Short mmCIF file of C-alpha atoms in Angstrom, two decimals:
data_model
loop_
_atom_site.label_atom_id
_atom_site.label_comp_id
_atom_site.label_asym_id
_atom_site.label_seq_id
_atom_site.Cartn_x
_atom_site.Cartn_y
_atom_site.Cartn_z
CA MET A 10 6.68 -40.22 23.87
CA PRO A 11 7.51 -40.34 20.14
CA VAL A 12 11.08 -40.78 19.06
CA ILE A 13 12.35 -37.77 17.14
CA THR A 14 13.36 -39.09 13.75
CA SER A 15 13.93 -37.54 10.36
CA ALA A 16 10.51 -38.85 9.30
CA VAL A 17 8.78 -37.17 12.26
CA LEU A 18 10.57 -33.89 11.63
CA GLY A 19 9.81 -34.13 7.90
CA ALA A 20 6.10 -34.57 8.61
CA ILE A 21 6.11 -31.55 10.94
CA ASN A 22 7.99 -29.53 8.35
CA ASN A 23 5.46 -30.41 5.62
CA GLY A 24 2.57 -29.45 7.87
CA LEU A 25 4.11 -26.09 8.71
CA ASN A 26 4.80 -25.34 5.05
CA LEU A 27 1.23 -26.22 4.10
CA ALA A 28 -0.23 -24.01 6.82
CA TYR A 29 2.12 -21.16 5.93
CA ASN A 30 1.52 -21.23 2.17
CA THR A 31 -2.23 -21.64 2.54
CA GLN A 32 -2.54 -18.42 4.51
CA LEU A 33 0.10 -16.57 2.50
CA TYR A 34 -1.77 -17.01 -0.78
CA ALA A 35 -5.16 -16.44 0.85
CA ALA A 36 -4.16 -12.99 2.15
CA VAL A 37 -6.09 -10.18 0.45
CA ASP A 38 -4.37 -6.90 -0.38
CA PRO A 39 -7.02 -4.14 -0.59
CA THR A 40 -4.41 -1.66 -1.86
CA LYS A 41 -3.84 -3.35 -5.23
CA PRO A 42 -6.15 -1.01 -7.21
CA PHE A 43 -3.97 2.02 -6.43
CA THR A 44 -0.58 0.24 -6.45
CA PHE A 45 1.91 -0.26 -9.26
CA ASP A 46 3.49 -3.70 -8.75
CA ALA A 47 7.13 -3.82 -9.80
CA ASN A 48 9.63 -6.66 -9.87
CA SER A 49 13.11 -5.73 -8.66
CA THR A 50 16.43 -7.22 -9.70
CA GLY A 51 18.82 -5.29 -7.48
CA ALA A 52 19.28 -3.39 -4.25
CA SER A 53 17.04 -0.60 -5.57
CA GLU A 54 15.09 0.36 -8.66
CA VAL A 55 14.90 3.65 -10.54
CA TYR A 56 11.59 4.90 -11.94
CA PRO A 57 10.85 7.72 -14.37
CA SER A 58 8.52 10.39 -13.01
CA LEU A 59 5.86 10.27 -15.69
CA GLY A 60 3.75 13.04 -14.19
CA MET A 61 5.43 15.82 -16.15
CA LEU A 62 5.38 14.24 -19.61
CA LYS A 63 3.89 16.72 -22.07
CA GLY A 64 1.79 14.14 -23.88
CA VAL A 65 1.33 13.61 -27.62
CA ARG A 66 1.82 16.72 -29.77
CA GLU A 67 1.44 17.56 -33.42
CA TRP A 68 4.72 16.77 -35.16
CA ILE A 69 5.92 20.11 -36.48
CA GLY A 70 9.63 20.42 -37.15
CA ALA A 71 12.03 18.19 -35.20
CA ARG A 72 10.89 15.81 -32.48
CA GLU A 73 10.73 17.36 -29.02
CA VAL A 74 12.86 15.13 -26.81
CA GLN A 75 11.91 14.91 -23.13
CA SER A 76 14.73 13.73 -20.87
CA LEU A 77 13.55 11.27 -18.25
CA SER A 78 17.01 11.25 -16.68
CA GLN A 79 16.17 14.57 -15.04
CA THR A 80 13.00 13.27 -13.44
CA GLN A 81 13.86 9.93 -11.86
CA PHE A 82 13.43 8.57 -8.37
CA SER A 83 14.47 5.33 -6.71
CA ILE A 84 13.11 2.88 -4.13
CA ALA A 85 15.57 0.80 -2.09
CA ASN A 86 14.62 -2.72 -1.07
CA LYS A 87 14.46 -3.79 2.57
CA THR A 88 14.69 -7.24 4.14
CA PHE A 89 11.96 -8.44 6.52
CA GLU A 90 11.82 -11.53 8.73
CA GLU A 91 9.80 -13.35 11.38
CA THR A 92 11.22 -16.33 13.31
CA ILE A 93 9.69 -18.89 15.71
CA ALA A 94 11.20 -21.65 17.87
CA ILE A 95 9.78 -25.01 19.03
CA LYS A 96 11.18 -26.58 22.15
CA ARG A 97 12.52 -30.08 21.59
CA GLU A 98 10.40 -31.28 24.50
CA ASP A 99 7.24 -30.18 22.69
CA ILE A 100 8.05 -32.52 19.83
CA GLU A 101 9.07 -35.34 22.17
CA ASP A 102 5.81 -34.92 24.10
CA ASP A 103 3.71 -34.62 20.93
CA LYS A 104 2.65 -31.04 21.83
CA TYR A 105 3.36 -29.34 18.52
CA GLY A 106 -0.09 -29.36 16.93
CA MET A 107 -0.71 -25.66 17.56
CA TYR A 108 2.47 -24.70 15.75
CA SER A 109 0.67 -25.17 12.45
CA VAL A 110 -1.63 -22.36 13.54
CA VAL A 111 1.43 -20.21 14.24
CA ALA A 112 2.86 -21.03 10.82
CA GLY A 113 -0.46 -20.03 9.27
CA GLN A 114 -0.33 -16.73 11.13
CA MET A 115 3.17 -16.13 9.79
CA GLY A 116 1.87 -16.72 6.28
CA GLN A 117 -0.88 -14.19 6.90
CA ASP A 118 1.64 -11.73 8.32
CA ALA A 119 3.76 -12.00 5.16
CA GLY A 120 0.70 -11.59 2.95
CA GLN A 121 -0.41 -8.49 4.84
CA LEU A 122 2.96 -6.76 4.81
CA PRO A 123 2.36 -4.95 1.47
CA PRO A 124 -0.80 -3.11 2.61
CA LEU A 125 0.85 -2.38 5.96
CA LEU A 126 3.85 -0.75 4.27
CA LYS A 127 1.58 1.29 2.00
CA ALA A 128 -0.63 2.42 4.88
CA ARG A 129 2.49 3.69 6.66
CA LEU A 130 3.37 5.69 3.55
CA LEU A 131 -0.05 7.30 3.50
CA LEU A 132 0.01 8.13 7.20
CA SER A 133 3.44 9.77 6.86
CA GLY A 134 2.63 11.42 3.55
CA GLN A 135 2.76 14.96 4.92
CA THR A 136 6.48 14.53 5.65
CA GLY A 137 7.46 11.61 3.40
CA ILE A 138 9.27 12.83 0.29
CA GLY A 139 7.72 11.99 -3.08
CA PRO A 140 9.30 11.69 -6.52
CA ASP A 141 9.39 15.49 -7.00
CA GLY A 142 11.51 16.00 -3.89
CA LYS A 143 8.62 17.48 -1.89
CA PRO A 144 6.29 15.99 0.75
CA TYR A 145 3.94 13.61 -1.03
CA PHE A 146 0.87 15.38 0.37
CA GLY A 147 1.30 19.14 0.22
CA ASN A 148 2.21 21.88 -2.26
CA HIS A 149 3.56 20.83 -5.65
CA SER A 150 4.73 22.60 -8.79
CA THR A 151 2.44 22.27 -11.78
CA PHE A 152 1.20 24.40 -14.72
CA ASP A 153 -1.77 26.52 -15.62
CA ALA A 154 -3.78 26.46 -18.83
CA ASN A 155 -1.13 28.58 -20.57
CA GLY A 156 1.72 26.30 -19.52
CA ARG A 157 3.03 28.72 -16.93
CA ALA A 158 4.42 27.39 -13.66
CA THR A 159 2.07 27.47 -10.70
CA THR A 160 1.46 25.61 -7.44
CA VAL A 161 -1.27 23.20 -6.40
CA SER A 162 -1.92 21.24 -3.21
CA ASN A 163 -3.15 17.67 -2.84
CA LEU A 164 -3.73 18.13 0.89
CA ALA A 165 -6.68 19.53 2.86
CA VAL A 166 -6.37 19.17 6.62
CA VAL A 167 -8.08 20.54 9.68
CA THR A 168 -5.66 21.76 12.33
CA GLY A 169 -6.09 22.69 15.96
CA ASN A 170 -3.87 22.97 19.01
CA GLY A 171 -0.86 22.67 16.73
CA ALA A 172 -1.86 19.25 15.38
CA VAL A 173 -3.88 17.76 12.53
CA GLN A 174 -7.45 17.02 13.55
CA GLY A 175 -9.82 14.42 12.12
CA ALA A 176 -9.48 10.95 10.60
CA PRO A 177 -7.73 10.96 7.21
CA TRP A 178 -9.34 9.87 3.97
CA TYR A 179 -7.73 9.63 0.54
CA LEU A 180 -8.90 10.00 -3.04
CA PHE A 181 -7.07 8.10 -5.79
CA ASP A 182 -7.23 7.89 -9.56
CA THR A 183 -6.51 4.21 -10.20
CA SER A 184 -6.88 4.31 -14.00
CA LYS A 185 -3.35 5.36 -14.98
CA ILE A 186 -0.38 3.12 -15.81
CA LEU A 187 1.75 4.37 -12.93
CA LYS A 188 -0.24 4.46 -9.70
CA PRO A 189 -0.27 6.63 -6.57
CA LEU A 190 1.88 4.05 -4.73
CA ILE A 191 4.47 1.48 -5.78
CA TYR A 192 5.12 -1.95 -4.30
CA GLN A 193 8.51 -3.37 -5.21
CA ARG A 194 9.16 -7.11 -4.91
CA ARG A 195 12.78 -8.31 -4.83
CA ARG A 196 12.49 -11.76 -3.21
CA ASP A 197 9.21 -13.40 -2.28
CA PHE A 198 8.68 -14.51 1.30
CA GLN A 199 9.54 -18.14 1.96
CA LEU A 200 9.45 -20.40 4.99
CA THR A 201 12.80 -21.90 6.03
CA THR A 202 13.02 -24.56 8.74
CA ARG A 203 15.97 -25.69 10.84
CA PHE A 204 14.68 -29.09 11.81
CA ASN A 205 17.89 -31.07 11.58
CA LEU A 206 18.99 -32.70 14.83
CA ALA A 207 22.55 -31.61 14.01
CA ASP A 208 21.62 -27.91 13.72
CA PRO A 209 23.45 -25.68 16.22
CA SER A 210 20.13 -24.28 17.47
CA VAL A 211 19.09 -27.77 18.56
CA PHE A 212 22.40 -28.55 20.22
CA ASP A 213 22.93 -25.15 21.85
CA ASN A 214 19.35 -24.06 22.67
CA ASN A 215 17.40 -27.34 22.68
CA GLU A 216 14.92 -25.99 20.15
CA PHE A 217 13.98 -26.28 16.52
CA THR A 218 13.48 -23.02 14.62
CA TRP A 219 11.71 -21.86 11.52
CA GLY A 220 11.30 -18.44 10.01
CA ILE A 221 10.20 -16.42 7.03
CA ASP A 222 12.06 -13.70 5.18
CA GLY A 223 11.75 -11.68 2.02
CA ARG A 224 12.96 -8.51 0.33
CA CYS A 225 10.62 -5.76 -0.81
CA ASN A 226 9.57 -2.19 -0.17
CA ALA A 227 6.89 0.33 -0.98
CA GLY A 228 7.24 3.89 -2.20
CA TYR A 229 5.36 6.89 -3.49
CA GLY A 230 4.21 7.04 -7.09
CA LEU A 231 2.48 9.96 -8.81
CA TRP A 232 1.32 12.59 -6.32
CA GLN A 233 -1.02 13.92 -9.01
CA LEU A 234 -3.18 10.81 -8.59
CA ALA A 235 -3.64 11.18 -4.83
CA PHE A 236 -5.37 13.57 -2.45
CA MET A 237 -5.43 13.48 1.35
CA SER A 238 -7.98 15.18 3.58
CA THR A 239 -8.93 15.29 7.24
CA GLN A 240 -11.92 17.50 6.56
CA PRO A 241 -15.38 16.03 7.19
CA LEU A 242 -16.16 13.31 4.67
CA ASN A 243 -19.11 14.82 2.83
CA VAL A 244 -20.26 15.71 -0.67
CA THR A 245 -18.90 19.25 -0.56
CA ASN A 246 -15.38 18.22 0.39
CA LEU A 247 -15.35 15.29 -2.00
CA ILE A 248 -16.31 17.50 -4.92
CA ALA A 249 -13.69 20.08 -3.91
CA ALA A 250 -10.95 17.42 -3.80
CA ARG A 251 -12.10 15.94 -7.10
CA THR A 252 -12.08 19.38 -8.73
CA ALA A 253 -8.57 20.11 -7.46
CA MET A 254 -7.25 16.84 -8.89
CA ALA A 255 -8.98 17.34 -12.24
CA ALA A 256 -7.37 20.77 -12.60
CA ILE A 257 -3.78 19.43 -12.59
CA ARG A 258 -2.15 20.05 -15.97
CA ARG A 259 0.80 18.96 -18.08
CA PRO A 260 3.67 21.36 -18.94
CA ASN A 261 1.89 22.32 -22.19
CA GLY A 262 -1.23 23.38 -20.30
CA THR A 263 -3.48 20.47 -21.21
CA PRO A 264 -5.25 18.65 -18.36
CA MET A 265 -3.70 15.36 -17.22
CA GLY A 266 -7.17 13.83 -17.36
CA ILE A 267 -7.25 12.86 -13.70
CA VAL A 268 -10.56 11.43 -12.52
CA PRO A 269 -10.44 10.07 -8.96
CA ASP A 270 -12.47 6.91 -8.65
CA THR A 271 -11.52 5.44 -5.26
CA ILE A 272 -11.77 6.61 -1.67
CA VAL A 273 -9.59 4.95 0.97
CA CYS A 274 -10.16 5.32 4.71
CA GLY A 275 -10.03 3.55 8.04
CA SER A 276 -12.83 1.70 9.77
CA THR A 277 -14.38 4.78 11.38
CA LEU A 278 -15.14 6.51 8.09
CA PHE A 279 -15.79 3.40 6.00
CA PRO A 280 -19.57 3.14 6.65
CA LEU A 281 -19.97 6.78 5.60
CA ALA A 282 -17.83 6.19 2.49
CA GLN A 283 -20.05 3.23 1.60
CA SER A 284 -23.17 5.36 2.02
CA LEU A 285 -21.77 8.09 -0.25
CA TYR A 286 -21.00 5.46 -2.88
CA ARG A 287 -24.28 3.53 -2.93
CA ASP A 288 -27.15 5.53 -1.38
CA GLN A 289 -29.35 7.71 -3.55
CA LEU A 290 -30.41 9.79 -0.55
CA ILE A 291 -28.06 10.96 2.19
CA GLY A 292 -28.29 13.25 5.19
CA SER A 293 -27.92 16.92 4.26
CA ASP A 294 -26.19 17.67 7.57
CA PRO A 295 -24.84 15.36 10.28
CA THR A 296 -26.71 17.48 12.86
CA THR A 297 -30.04 16.88 11.09
CA PRO A 298 -29.77 13.29 9.80
CA THR A 299 -33.51 13.03 9.17
CA THR A 300 -33.27 15.59 6.35
CA LEU A 301 -32.37 13.67 3.21
CA VAL A 302 -31.13 15.07 -0.08
CA ALA A 303 -30.06 13.59 -3.41
CA ASN A 304 -26.56 12.13 -3.33
CA GLN A 305 -24.52 14.02 -5.94
CA VAL A 306 -21.55 11.65 -5.76
CA ILE A 307 -23.37 8.31 -5.88
CA GLY A 308 -21.23 5.65 -7.60
CA MET A 309 -18.28 8.01 -8.11
CA PHE A 310 -15.79 6.85 -5.48
CA LYS A 311 -15.48 3.14 -4.72
CA PRO A 312 -14.71 2.79 -0.99
CA ILE A 313 -11.80 0.71 0.29
CA GLU A 314 -11.33 0.03 4.01
CA LEU A 315 -7.65 -0.03 4.94
CA LEU A 316 -7.39 -1.40 8.48
CA TRP A 317 -3.82 -0.22 8.95
CA LEU A 318 -5.04 3.39 8.86
CA ASN A 319 -6.93 2.85 12.13
#
């Protein structure tokens, strides 16, 4: 039975930190292409809603000043944590080897929090309020070709029995400066250990503890760059969603130049999304899969599988 010394605890601490950091930095965030990453310096951050900027105009007369103060929205940071304890007997009996695996899992958990938060935003997008004060997916105010106010929807759902039917899929334009979603980082996740024999947790509970914590949050960006559907994932519905997004205009009537280039879905729809992206020939109808036709949307929408949509 090893004697618990500062050197033993230091070695355990170093091993846990290595396992944690290795998995933290190895975590892959599939949502990065459609996320605006922002560093935060306070409890919340304020963003200008760039969707209604009129764009560059010919300079005739005085400059036309557009007030961003009237079109701002904020995202408040939240604090997240995960904490684990090791019984003192496990260290005395040299039974702590598996705790490095647990520390690695905690690193992976921290690395996967950003896509988890963003998936929750997408799933609640029919009720979650966007920067314009309306549900992120739904009816929004926009303009027609003459600059007159009108309404457009970035939502197409199938309903039945009073509920939404079908697995959701999302189209995004990832080419703009501000993205469909925002991830705000206030304080990076770090591993903190309480491995001092004089710690109250050791004296009171006979256990050593370690935990991770960080401050961050995710929020909605430009609704104009996003479209949600629960309709069947096929060429017809993809083209209809693409056409609806391309028709969104600025206050002066000019198109915003939206070209969706990414489709995001869960595991069930992902193989079909891959086929629509890469296959030259696809089934003309799910009921007659042996009848193949030319794929009109080949290479148009890069598929991303987001597991947290499952």
